[in-house]
C-alpha positions as a Markdown table, in Angstrom:
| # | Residue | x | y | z |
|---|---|---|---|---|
| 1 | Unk | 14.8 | -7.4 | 1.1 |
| 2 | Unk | 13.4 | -8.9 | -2.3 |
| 3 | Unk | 13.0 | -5.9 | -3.6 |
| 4 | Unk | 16.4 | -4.5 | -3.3 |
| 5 | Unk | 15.9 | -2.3 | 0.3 |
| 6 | Unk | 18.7 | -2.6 | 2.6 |
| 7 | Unk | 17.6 | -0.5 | 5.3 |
| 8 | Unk | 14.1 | 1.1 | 6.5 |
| 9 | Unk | 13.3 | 3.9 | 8.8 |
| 10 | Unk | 11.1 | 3.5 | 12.2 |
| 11 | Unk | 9.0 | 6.6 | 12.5 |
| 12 | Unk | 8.2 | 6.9 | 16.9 |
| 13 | Unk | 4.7 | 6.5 | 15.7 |
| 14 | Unk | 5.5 | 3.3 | 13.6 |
| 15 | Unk | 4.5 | -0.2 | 14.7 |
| 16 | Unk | 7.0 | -2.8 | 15.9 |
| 17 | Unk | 9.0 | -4.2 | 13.3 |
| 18 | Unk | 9.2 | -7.2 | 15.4 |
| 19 | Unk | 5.4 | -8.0 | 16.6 |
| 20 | Unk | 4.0 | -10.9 | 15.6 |
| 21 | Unk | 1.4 | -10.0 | 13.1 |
| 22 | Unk | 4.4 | -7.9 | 11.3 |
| 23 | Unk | 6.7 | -10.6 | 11.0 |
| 24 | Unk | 3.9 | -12.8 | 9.8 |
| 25 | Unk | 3.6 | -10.9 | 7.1 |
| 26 | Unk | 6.9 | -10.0 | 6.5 |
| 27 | Unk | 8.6 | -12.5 | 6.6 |
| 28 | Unk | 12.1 | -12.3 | 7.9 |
| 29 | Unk | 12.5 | -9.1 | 6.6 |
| 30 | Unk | 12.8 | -7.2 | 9.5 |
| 31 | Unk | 15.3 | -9.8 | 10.8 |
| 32 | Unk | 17.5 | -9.0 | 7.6 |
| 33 | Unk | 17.6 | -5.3 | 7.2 |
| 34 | Unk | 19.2 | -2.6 | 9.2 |
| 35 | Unk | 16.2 | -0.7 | 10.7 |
| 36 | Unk | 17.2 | 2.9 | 11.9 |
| 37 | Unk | 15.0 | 5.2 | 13.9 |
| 38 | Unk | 13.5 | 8.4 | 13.3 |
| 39 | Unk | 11.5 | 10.8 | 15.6 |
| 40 | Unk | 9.5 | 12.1 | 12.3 |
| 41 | Unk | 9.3 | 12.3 | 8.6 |
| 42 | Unk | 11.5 | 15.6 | 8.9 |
| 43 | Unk | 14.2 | 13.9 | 11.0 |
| 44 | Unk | 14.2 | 10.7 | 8.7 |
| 45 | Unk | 14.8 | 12.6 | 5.4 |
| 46 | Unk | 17.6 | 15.1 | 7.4 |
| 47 | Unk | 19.5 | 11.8 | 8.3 |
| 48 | Unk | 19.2 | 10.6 | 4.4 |
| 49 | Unk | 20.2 | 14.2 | 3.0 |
| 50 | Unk | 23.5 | 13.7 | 5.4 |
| 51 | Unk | 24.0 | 10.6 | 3.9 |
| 52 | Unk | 23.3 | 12.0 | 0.4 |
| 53 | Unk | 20.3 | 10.7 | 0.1 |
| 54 | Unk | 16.5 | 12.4 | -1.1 |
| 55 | Unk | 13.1 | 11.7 | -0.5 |
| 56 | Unk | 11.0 | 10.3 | -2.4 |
| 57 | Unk | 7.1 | 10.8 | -1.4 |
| 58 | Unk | 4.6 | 8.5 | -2.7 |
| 59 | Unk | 2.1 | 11.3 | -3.6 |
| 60 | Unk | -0.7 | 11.5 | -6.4 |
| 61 | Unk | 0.4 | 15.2 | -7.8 |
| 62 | Unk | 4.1 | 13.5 | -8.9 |
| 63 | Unk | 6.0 | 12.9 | -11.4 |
| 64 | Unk | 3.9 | 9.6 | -13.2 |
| 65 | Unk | 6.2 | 6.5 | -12.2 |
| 66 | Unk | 6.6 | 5.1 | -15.5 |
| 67 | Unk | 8.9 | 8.5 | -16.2 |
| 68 | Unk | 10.1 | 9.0 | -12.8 |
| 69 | Unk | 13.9 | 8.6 | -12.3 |
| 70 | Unk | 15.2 | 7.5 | -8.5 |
| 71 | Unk | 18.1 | 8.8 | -7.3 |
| 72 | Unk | 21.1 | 6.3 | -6.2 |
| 73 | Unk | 20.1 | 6.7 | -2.8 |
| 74 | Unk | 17.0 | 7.7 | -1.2 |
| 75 | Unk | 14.4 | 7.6 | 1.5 |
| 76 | Unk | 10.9 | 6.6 | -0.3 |
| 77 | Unk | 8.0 | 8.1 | 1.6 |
| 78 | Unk | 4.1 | 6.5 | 1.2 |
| 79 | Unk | 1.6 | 8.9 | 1.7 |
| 80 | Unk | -0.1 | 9.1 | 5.2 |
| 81 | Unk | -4.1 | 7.7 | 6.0 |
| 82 | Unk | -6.3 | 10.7 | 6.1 |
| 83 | Unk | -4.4 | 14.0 | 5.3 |
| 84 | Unk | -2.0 | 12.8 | 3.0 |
| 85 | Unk | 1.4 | 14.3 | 3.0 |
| 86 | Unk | 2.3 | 18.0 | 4.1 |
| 87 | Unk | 3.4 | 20.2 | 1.1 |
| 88 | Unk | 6.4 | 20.5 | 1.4 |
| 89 | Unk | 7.4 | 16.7 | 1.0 |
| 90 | Unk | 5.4 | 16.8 | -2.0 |
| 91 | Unk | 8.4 | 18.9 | -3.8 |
| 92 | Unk | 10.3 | 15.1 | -5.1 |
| 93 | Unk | 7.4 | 13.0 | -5.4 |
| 94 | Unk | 6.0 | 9.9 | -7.5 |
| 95 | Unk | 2.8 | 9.1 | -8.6 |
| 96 | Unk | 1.6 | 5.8 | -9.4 |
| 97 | Unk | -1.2 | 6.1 | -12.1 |
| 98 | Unk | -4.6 | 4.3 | -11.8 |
| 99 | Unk | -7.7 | 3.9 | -13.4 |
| 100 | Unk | -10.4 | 7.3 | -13.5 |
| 101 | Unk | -12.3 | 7.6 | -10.0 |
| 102 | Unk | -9.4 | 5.9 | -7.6 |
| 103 | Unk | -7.9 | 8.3 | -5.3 |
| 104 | Unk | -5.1 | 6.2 | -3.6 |
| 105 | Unk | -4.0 | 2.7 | -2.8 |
| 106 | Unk | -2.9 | 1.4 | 0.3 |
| 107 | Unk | 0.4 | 2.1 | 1.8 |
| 108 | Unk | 1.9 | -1.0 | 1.7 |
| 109 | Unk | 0.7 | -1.5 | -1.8 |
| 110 | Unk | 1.8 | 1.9 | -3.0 |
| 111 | Unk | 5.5 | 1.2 | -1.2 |
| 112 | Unk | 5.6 | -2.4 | -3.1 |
| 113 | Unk | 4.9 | -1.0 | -6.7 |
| 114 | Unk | 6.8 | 1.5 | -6.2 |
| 115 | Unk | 10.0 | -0.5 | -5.4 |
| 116 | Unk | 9.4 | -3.0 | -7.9 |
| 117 | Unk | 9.5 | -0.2 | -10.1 |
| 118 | Unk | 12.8 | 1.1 | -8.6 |
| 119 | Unk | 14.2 | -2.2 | -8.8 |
| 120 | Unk | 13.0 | -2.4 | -12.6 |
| 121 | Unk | 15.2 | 0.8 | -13.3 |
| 122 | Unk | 18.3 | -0.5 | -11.1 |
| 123 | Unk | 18.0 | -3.9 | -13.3 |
Protein backbone atom coordinates (compact mmCIF):
# COMPACT_ATOMS: atom_id res chain seq x y z
CA UNK A 1 0.00 0.00 0.00
CA UNK A 2 1.17 3.74 0.30
CA UNK A 3 2.64 3.26 3.25
CA UNK A 4 4.96 0.50 2.31
CA UNK A 5 2.67 -2.80 3.62
CA UNK A 6 2.67 -5.59 1.36
CA UNK A 7 0.57 -7.96 3.16
CA UNK A 8 -2.13 -7.80 6.14
CA UNK A 9 -3.57 -10.37 8.35
CA UNK A 10 -7.49 -11.23 8.57
CA UNK A 11 -8.26 -12.04 12.15
CA UNK A 12 -11.84 -14.62 11.95
CA UNK A 13 -13.28 -11.81 13.91
CA UNK A 14 -12.16 -9.15 11.25
CA UNK A 15 -14.52 -7.40 8.80
CA UNK A 16 -14.46 -8.14 5.09
CA UNK A 17 -11.65 -6.74 3.36
CA UNK A 18 -13.84 -6.59 0.43
CA UNK A 19 -17.38 -4.93 1.70
CA UNK A 20 -18.29 -2.07 0.32
CA UNK A 21 -17.91 0.49 3.07
CA UNK A 22 -14.14 -0.95 3.39
CA UNK A 23 -13.17 -0.61 -0.05
CA UNK A 24 -14.69 2.88 0.01
CA UNK A 25 -12.41 3.75 2.33
CA UNK A 26 -9.65 1.94 1.32
CA UNK A 27 -9.28 2.32 -1.70
CA UNK A 28 -7.96 -0.50 -3.73
CA UNK A 29 -5.86 -1.50 -1.20
CA UNK A 30 -7.33 -4.61 -0.38
CA UNK A 31 -7.30 -5.35 -4.18
CA UNK A 32 -3.43 -4.81 -4.10
CA UNK A 33 -2.07 -6.58 -1.12
CA UNK A 34 -1.76 -10.28 -0.22
CA UNK A 35 -4.27 -10.67 2.65
CA UNK A 36 -3.59 -13.95 4.74
CA UNK A 37 -5.83 -15.37 7.43
CA UNK A 38 -5.45 -15.91 10.96
CA UNK A 39 -7.77 -17.61 13.49
CA UNK A 40 -6.33 -15.11 16.30
CA UNK A 41 -3.67 -12.64 17.40
CA UNK A 42 -1.69 -15.79 18.67
CA UNK A 43 -1.92 -17.62 15.43
CA UNK A 44 -1.11 -14.39 13.31
CA UNK A 45 2.19 -13.55 15.22
CA UNK A 46 3.17 -17.67 15.24
CA UNK A 47 2.84 -17.55 11.28
CA UNK A 48 5.15 -14.18 11.29
CA UNK A 49 7.75 -15.73 13.93
CA UNK A 50 7.99 -18.77 11.16
CA UNK A 51 8.54 -16.36 8.68
CA UNK A 52 11.01 -14.42 10.94
CA UNK A 53 8.97 -11.92 11.63
CA UNK A 54 7.89 -10.11 15.36
CA UNK A 55 5.13 -8.33 16.64
CA UNK A 56 4.83 -5.19 17.05
CA UNK A 57 1.74 -4.05 19.42
CA UNK A 58 0.41 -0.69 19.32
CA UNK A 59 0.24 -0.30 23.12
CA UNK A 60 0.48 2.94 25.39
CA UNK A 61 3.17 1.26 28.08
CA UNK A 62 5.98 0.99 24.86
CA UNK A 63 8.80 1.95 23.82
CA UNK A 64 7.92 6.05 22.67
CA UNK A 65 7.80 5.83 18.72
CA UNK A 66 10.06 8.58 18.02
CA UNK A 67 12.93 5.99 19.61
CA UNK A 68 11.42 2.87 18.62
CA UNK A 69 13.33 0.71 16.12
CA UNK A 70 11.10 -1.91 13.65
CA UNK A 71 12.42 -4.88 12.84
CA UNK A 72 12.94 -5.87 8.99
CA UNK A 73 9.93 -7.84 9.16
CA UNK A 74 7.10 -7.77 11.35
CA UNK A 75 3.42 -8.16 12.21
CA UNK A 76 2.23 -4.58 13.69
CA UNK A 77 -0.57 -5.06 16.11
CA UNK A 78 -3.19 -1.91 17.21
CA UNK A 79 -4.57 -2.24 20.40
CA UNK A 80 -8.14 -3.69 20.80
CA UNK A 81 -11.62 -1.41 21.71
CA UNK A 82 -12.35 -1.94 25.35
CA UNK A 83 -9.68 -4.14 27.10
CA UNK A 84 -6.77 -3.25 25.24
CA UNK A 85 -4.17 -5.87 24.57
CA UNK A 86 -3.48 -9.06 26.83
CA UNK A 87 -0.01 -8.82 28.54
CA UNK A 88 1.78 -10.72 27.02
CA UNK A 89 1.71 -9.02 23.47
CA UNK A 90 2.64 -6.02 25.29
CA UNK A 91 6.46 -7.50 25.66
CA UNK A 92 7.57 -5.61 21.86
CA UNK A 93 5.36 -2.74 21.87
CA UNK A 94 5.20 1.03 20.57
CA UNK A 95 3.73 3.87 21.97
CA UNK A 96 2.64 6.80 20.18
CA UNK A 97 2.84 9.86 22.51
CA UNK A 98 0.01 12.41 22.96
CA UNK A 99 -0.86 15.31 24.72
CA UNK A 100 -1.63 14.99 28.91
CA UNK A 101 -5.32 13.56 29.53
CA UNK A 102 -5.67 11.31 26.04
CA UNK A 103 -5.74 7.77 26.68
CA UNK A 104 -5.71 6.24 23.09
CA UNK A 105 -6.50 6.97 19.49
CA UNK A 106 -8.42 5.13 17.23
CA UNK A 107 -7.15 2.02 15.60
CA UNK A 108 -6.96 2.87 12.29
CA UNK A 109 -5.39 6.17 13.27
CA UNK A 110 -2.93 4.52 15.59
CA UNK A 111 -1.99 1.79 12.66
CA UNK A 112 -1.52 4.90 10.08
CA UNK A 113 1.02 6.91 12.33
CA UNK A 114 2.52 4.21 13.12
CA UNK A 115 3.41 3.11 9.58
CA UNK A 116 4.21 6.39 8.38
CA UNK A 117 6.58 6.32 11.05
CA UNK A 118 7.98 2.90 9.90
CA UNK A 119 8.17 4.07 6.57
CA UNK A 120 10.03 7.28 7.87
CA UNK A 121 12.82 4.89 9.27
CA UNK A 122 12.91 2.50 6.02
CA UNK A 123 13.37 5.97 3.98
Amino acid sequence: GALGVEEVVLLRDAASPFHPKALRAGGLAALRLTLLSSGSVAEAAALVAERGGQLVALSAEGTPLTTFAFPADFLLLPGQEGGGLPLDLRHNAVAIPMKEGHESLNGAAATAIALYAWLAQES
